[in-house]
Short mmCIF file of C-alpha atoms in Angstrom, two decimals:
data_model
loop_
_atom_site.label_atom_id
_atom_site.label_comp_id
_atom_site.label_asym_id
_atom_site.label_seq_id
_atom_site.Cartn_x
_atom_site.Cartn_y
_atom_site.Cartn_z
CA UNK A 80 -256.28 -90.88 20.03
CA UNK A 81 -255.56 -94.43 21.07
CA UNK A 82 -252.08 -94.24 19.49
CA UNK A 83 -251.42 -90.96 21.25
CA UNK A 84 -252.33 -92.50 24.58
CA UNK A 85 -249.98 -95.45 23.95
CA UNK A 86 -247.15 -93.09 22.96
CA UNK A 87 -247.71 -90.89 25.99
CA UNK A 88 -247.73 -93.95 28.23
CA UNK A 89 -244.36 -95.08 26.84
CA UNK A 90 -242.83 -91.64 27.34
CA UNK A 91 -244.07 -91.49 30.91
CA UNK A 92 -242.81 -95.00 31.58
CA UNK A 93 -239.34 -94.13 30.27
CA UNK A 94 -239.32 -90.87 32.24
CA UNK A 95 -240.27 -92.73 35.42
CA UNK A 96 -237.82 -95.61 35.06
CA UNK A 97 -234.78 -93.60 33.93
CA UNK A 98 -234.27 -91.99 37.34
CA UNK A 99 -234.36 -95.48 38.85
CA UNK A 100 -231.59 -96.58 36.53
CA UNK A 101 -229.60 -93.51 37.55
CA UNK A 102 -230.16 -94.36 41.22
CA UNK A 103 -229.24 -98.03 40.85
CA UNK A 104 -226.03 -97.35 38.84
CA UNK A 105 -224.33 -94.21 40.22
CA UNK A 106 -221.44 -92.73 38.33
CA UNK A 107 -218.14 -93.94 39.72
CA UNK A 108 -216.04 -91.19 41.21
CA UNK A 109 -212.22 -91.35 40.90
CA UNK A 110 -210.56 -92.75 44.02
CA UNK A 111 -208.90 -90.18 46.19
CA UNK A 112 -205.19 -90.68 46.74
CA UNK A 113 -203.19 -89.09 49.54
CA UNK A 114 -200.16 -87.06 48.57
CA UNK A 115 -197.20 -87.33 50.96
CA UNK A 116 -196.22 -84.10 52.58
CA UNK A 117 -192.82 -82.60 51.72
CA UNK A 118 -191.59 -83.40 55.24
CA UNK A 119 -192.48 -87.11 54.86
CA UNK A 120 -190.70 -87.29 51.52
CA UNK A 121 -187.61 -85.60 52.96
CA UNK A 122 -187.54 -88.00 55.91
CA UNK A 123 -187.69 -91.05 53.64
CA UNK A 124 -184.87 -89.65 51.49
CA UNK A 125 -182.64 -89.01 54.52
CA UNK A 126 -183.21 -92.52 55.86
CA UNK A 127 -182.09 -94.00 52.56
CA UNK A 128 -179.11 -91.70 51.99
CA UNK A 129 -177.44 -91.64 55.43
CA UNK A 130 -176.41 -94.91 57.10
CA UNK A 131 -174.35 -95.91 60.14
CA UNK A 132 -172.32 -99.12 60.55
CA UNK A 133 -170.91 -100.53 63.79
CA UNK A 134 -168.49 -103.44 63.84
CA UNK A 135 -166.07 -105.10 66.26
CA UNK A 136 -163.27 -107.06 64.62
CA UNK A 137 -160.29 -109.34 64.97
CA UNK A 138 -156.98 -107.62 64.13
CA UNK A 139 -154.12 -109.69 62.73
CA UNK A 140 -150.62 -108.16 62.27
CA UNK A 141 -149.30 -109.52 58.96
CA UNK A 142 -146.10 -107.61 58.08
CA UNK A 143 -142.91 -109.55 58.95
CA UNK A 144 -141.51 -107.93 62.11
CA UNK A 145 -144.88 -106.80 63.45
CA UNK A 146 -146.40 -110.26 63.04
CA UNK A 147 -143.54 -111.69 65.14
CA UNK A 148 -143.46 -108.98 67.80
CA UNK A 149 -147.20 -108.67 68.48
CA UNK A 150 -150.12 -110.98 69.15
CA UNK A 151 -153.48 -111.06 67.40
CA UNK A 152 -155.60 -108.21 68.78
CA UNK A 153 -158.90 -106.52 68.15
CA UNK A 154 -160.79 -103.29 67.82
CA UNK A 155 -163.99 -101.56 66.79
CA UNK A 156 -165.14 -99.30 63.98
CA UNK A 157 -167.82 -96.73 63.21
CA UNK A 158 -168.64 -95.95 59.56
CA UNK A 159 -170.95 -93.08 58.60
CA UNK A 160 -171.99 -93.52 54.98
CA UNK A 161 -173.77 -91.58 52.24
CA UNK A 162 -175.48 -93.50 49.41
CA UNK A 163 -174.29 -91.80 46.23
CA UNK A 164 -176.41 -94.28 44.25
CA UNK A 165 -177.83 -97.79 44.67
CA UNK A 166 -174.38 -99.38 44.43
CA UNK A 167 -171.93 -96.79 45.76
CA UNK A 168 -171.55 -95.87 49.43
CA UNK A 169 -169.21 -93.04 50.45
CA UNK A 170 -168.34 -92.18 54.01
CA UNK A 171 -166.04 -91.58 56.96
CA UNK A 172 -164.43 -94.49 58.81
CA UNK A 173 -163.28 -94.10 62.43
CA UNK A 174 -161.71 -96.92 64.41
CA UNK A 175 -159.61 -98.16 67.30
CA UNK A 176 -157.13 -101.03 66.76
CA UNK A 177 -154.76 -102.60 69.23
CA UNK A 178 -152.35 -105.58 69.40
CA UNK A 179 -150.35 -106.66 72.47
CA UNK A 180 -146.64 -107.38 72.75
CA UNK A 181 -145.55 -110.98 72.18
CA UNK A 182 -143.51 -111.65 75.33
CA UNK A 183 -142.01 -114.85 73.88
CA UNK A 184 -140.58 -112.87 70.98
CA UNK A 185 -139.20 -110.29 73.41
CA UNK A 186 -137.53 -113.03 75.49
CA UNK A 187 -136.00 -114.58 72.36
CA UNK A 188 -134.66 -111.18 71.32
CA UNK A 189 -133.15 -110.61 74.76
CA UNK A 190 -131.38 -113.96 74.64
CA UNK A 191 -130.05 -113.29 71.14
CA UNK A 192 -128.80 -109.85 72.21
CA UNK A 193 -127.25 -110.77 75.57
CA UNK A 194 -126.52 -114.46 75.18
CA UNK A 195 -128.51 -115.34 78.29
CA UNK A 196 -132.13 -116.07 79.07
CA UNK A 197 -134.49 -113.47 80.40
CA UNK A 198 -134.20 -113.50 84.23
CA UNK A 199 -137.04 -115.08 86.17
CA UNK A 200 -139.49 -112.54 87.52
CA UNK A 201 -139.19 -110.14 84.61
CA UNK A 202 -142.60 -108.91 83.43
CA UNK A 203 -143.05 -107.44 79.96
CA UNK A 204 -146.28 -105.81 78.79
CA UNK A 205 -147.10 -103.42 75.98
CA UNK A 206 -149.04 -102.83 72.81
CA UNK A 207 -149.17 -101.21 69.39
CA UNK A 208 -152.29 -99.21 68.69
CA UNK A 209 -153.47 -97.17 65.75
CA UNK A 210 -156.53 -95.00 65.29
CA UNK A 211 -157.58 -94.78 61.64
CA UNK A 212 -159.47 -91.83 60.19
CA UNK A 213 -160.30 -92.56 56.57
CA UNK A 214 -162.51 -91.44 53.72
CA UNK A 215 -163.91 -94.73 52.40
CA UNK A 216 -165.88 -95.94 49.38
CA UNK A 217 -167.82 -99.23 49.21
CA UNK A 218 -169.12 -100.50 45.86
CA UNK A 219 -171.76 -103.26 45.75
CA UNK A 220 -172.01 -105.51 42.68
CA UNK A 221 -175.81 -105.75 42.87
CA UNK A 222 -178.83 -104.43 44.77
CA UNK A 223 -180.14 -107.79 46.04
CA UNK A 224 -180.61 -108.81 49.67
CA UNK A 225 -177.19 -110.52 49.48
CA UNK A 226 -174.64 -108.03 48.12
CA UNK A 227 -170.90 -108.67 47.67
CA UNK A 228 -168.83 -105.48 47.62
CA UNK A 229 -165.31 -104.05 47.49
CA UNK A 230 -163.90 -101.11 49.46
CA UNK A 231 -161.11 -98.54 49.31
CA UNK A 232 -159.98 -96.13 52.02
CA UNK A 233 -157.49 -93.26 52.32
CA UNK A 234 -156.59 -91.26 55.41
CA UNK A 235 -154.26 -91.11 58.39
CA UNK A 236 -153.35 -93.41 61.26
CA UNK A 237 -152.51 -92.05 64.71
CA UNK A 238 -149.97 -94.65 65.86
CA UNK A 239 -148.66 -95.34 69.34
CA UNK A 240 -146.42 -98.03 70.81
CA UNK A 241 -145.54 -98.73 74.42
CA UNK A 242 -143.69 -101.31 76.50
CA UNK A 243 -143.31 -101.70 80.23
CA UNK A 244 -140.63 -103.88 81.86
CA UNK A 245 -140.60 -104.57 85.56
CA UNK A 246 -138.10 -106.55 87.66
CA UNK A 247 -137.31 -106.60 91.40
CA UNK A 248 -139.65 -103.71 92.17
CA UNK A 249 -138.07 -101.62 89.43
CA UNK A 250 -139.80 -100.66 86.21
CA UNK A 251 -139.00 -99.06 82.88
CA UNK A 252 -141.57 -97.82 80.36
CA UNK A 253 -141.03 -96.86 76.73
CA UNK A 254 -143.54 -94.81 74.70
CA UNK A 255 -143.63 -93.35 71.20
CA UNK A 256 -146.19 -91.74 68.88
CA UNK A 257 -146.36 -91.11 65.15
CA UNK A 258 -148.98 -89.99 62.59
CA UNK A 259 -148.77 -91.63 59.17
CA UNK A 260 -150.55 -92.02 55.86
CA UNK A 261 -153.00 -94.94 55.83
CA UNK A 262 -154.44 -96.80 52.87
CA UNK A 263 -156.94 -99.66 52.98
CA UNK A 264 -158.59 -102.05 50.55
CA UNK A 265 -160.83 -105.06 51.05
CA UNK A 266 -163.98 -106.95 50.24
CA UNK A 267 -167.13 -108.07 52.01
CA UNK A 268 -170.68 -109.33 51.71
CA UNK A 269 -173.84 -107.74 53.17
CA UNK A 270 -177.04 -109.58 54.12
CA UNK A 271 -180.16 -107.44 54.39
CA UNK A 272 -182.26 -108.81 57.26
CA UNK A 273 -185.03 -106.19 57.29
CA UNK A 274 -186.13 -102.85 55.92
CA UNK A 275 -183.72 -100.94 58.15
CA UNK A 276 -180.96 -103.40 59.05
CA UNK A 277 -178.27 -105.50 57.44
CA UNK A 278 -175.45 -107.73 58.69
CA UNK A 279 -172.09 -107.67 56.94
CA UNK A 280 -168.85 -109.64 56.94
CA UNK A 281 -165.76 -107.78 55.80
CA UNK A 282 -162.00 -108.26 55.56
CA UNK A 283 -159.54 -105.56 54.58
CA UNK A 284 -155.82 -104.88 54.45
CA UNK A 285 -154.66 -101.75 56.29
CA UNK A 286 -151.35 -100.35 55.01
CA UNK A 287 -149.95 -98.07 57.72
CA UNK A 288 -146.98 -96.21 56.21
CA UNK A 289 -144.89 -95.96 59.35
CA UNK A 290 -141.41 -94.44 59.00
CA UNK A 291 -138.35 -96.65 59.17
CA UNK A 292 -135.50 -94.14 59.35
CA UNK A 293 -134.81 -94.11 63.09
CA UNK A 294 -136.29 -90.65 63.69
CA UNK A 295 -139.11 -91.58 66.10
CA UNK A 296 -138.71 -90.21 69.60
CA UNK A 297 -139.05 -92.73 72.44
CA UNK A 298 -139.59 -91.55 76.00
CA UNK A 299 -138.00 -93.80 78.61
CA UNK A 300 -139.29 -93.46 82.15
CA UNK A 301 -138.11 -95.35 85.19
CA UNK A 302 -136.87 -94.91 88.74
CA UNK A 303 -137.82 -91.25 88.76
CA UNK A 304 -135.80 -90.41 85.62
CA UNK A 305 -136.88 -89.60 82.07
CA UNK A 306 -134.83 -89.85 78.92
CA UNK A 307 -135.51 -89.57 75.20
CA UNK A 308 -133.91 -91.70 72.52
CA UNK A 309 -134.41 -92.14 68.77
CA UNK A 310 -135.65 -95.30 67.05
CA UNK A 311 -138.42 -96.82 64.97
CA UNK A 312 -142.00 -97.07 66.15
CA UNK A 313 -142.26 -100.07 63.84
CA UNK A 314 -139.56 -102.06 62.08
CA UNK A 315 -141.85 -102.45 59.04
CA UNK A 316 -142.72 -99.88 56.41
CA UNK A 317 -145.53 -100.11 55.70
CA UNK A 318 -146.86 -101.88 58.77
CA UNK A 319 -149.65 -104.20 57.63
CA UNK A 320 -152.74 -105.27 59.56
CA UNK A 321 -155.69 -107.45 58.57
CA UNK A 322 -158.98 -106.48 60.28
CA UNK A 323 -161.67 -109.18 59.98
CA UNK A 324 -165.03 -107.64 60.79
CA UNK A 325 -168.65 -108.59 61.45
CA UNK A 326 -171.09 -105.79 62.04
CA UNK A 327 -174.47 -104.13 61.68
CA UNK A 328 -175.50 -101.42 59.23
CA UNK A 329 -178.55 -99.32 60.07
CA UNK A 330 -180.27 -98.21 56.85
#
């Protein structure tokens, strides 16, 4: 009987304490994790795939006759890109480039042609502009915060050239337009400055395949009269320009 009482006491003690153990050490439940909604996932994907770049630049004419006849100019560019993968960016490049007439070169040409200096009071202004529309690819060599890359572009250039000469209250203007095949290649380096922004430096060579067969139509206007003559929009083929760019890419 004494043994039975001891045994019963042990059973009761265990039965009383066990719930306390269960209370003191609750069973851990798995942590709840939030699952992003399909709309959030889609938004993140779009932000990574579609990017926009904006860049002003210095424009240097480098082909022989163009480099002599025009001054260093400038322009601006918009690039809308699609990230095909971590290294390859494909997109559409739109720009505006312009260089002004070198009046010293014009005066030297006048003297060579006529044998006399340009008369005092003669004013010469003008420019050569082209508007590139190109499909462009940019390939980065790594995925670090500092990324060197190369680029290639193919498309068209909408070219225009104009000159205006005024003397003794008389003026003469010359204008011509031409659309040509445009090819571009270059290199650059991008510096990522935040989650959604990077700064890039880029230089490229634009090869504007202007015609050189004397078939461009020039419109001459002056003193109330208009006349059309044939000539070359550019004396180079291709006409070469070197845009040096610094810009921002929103990622």
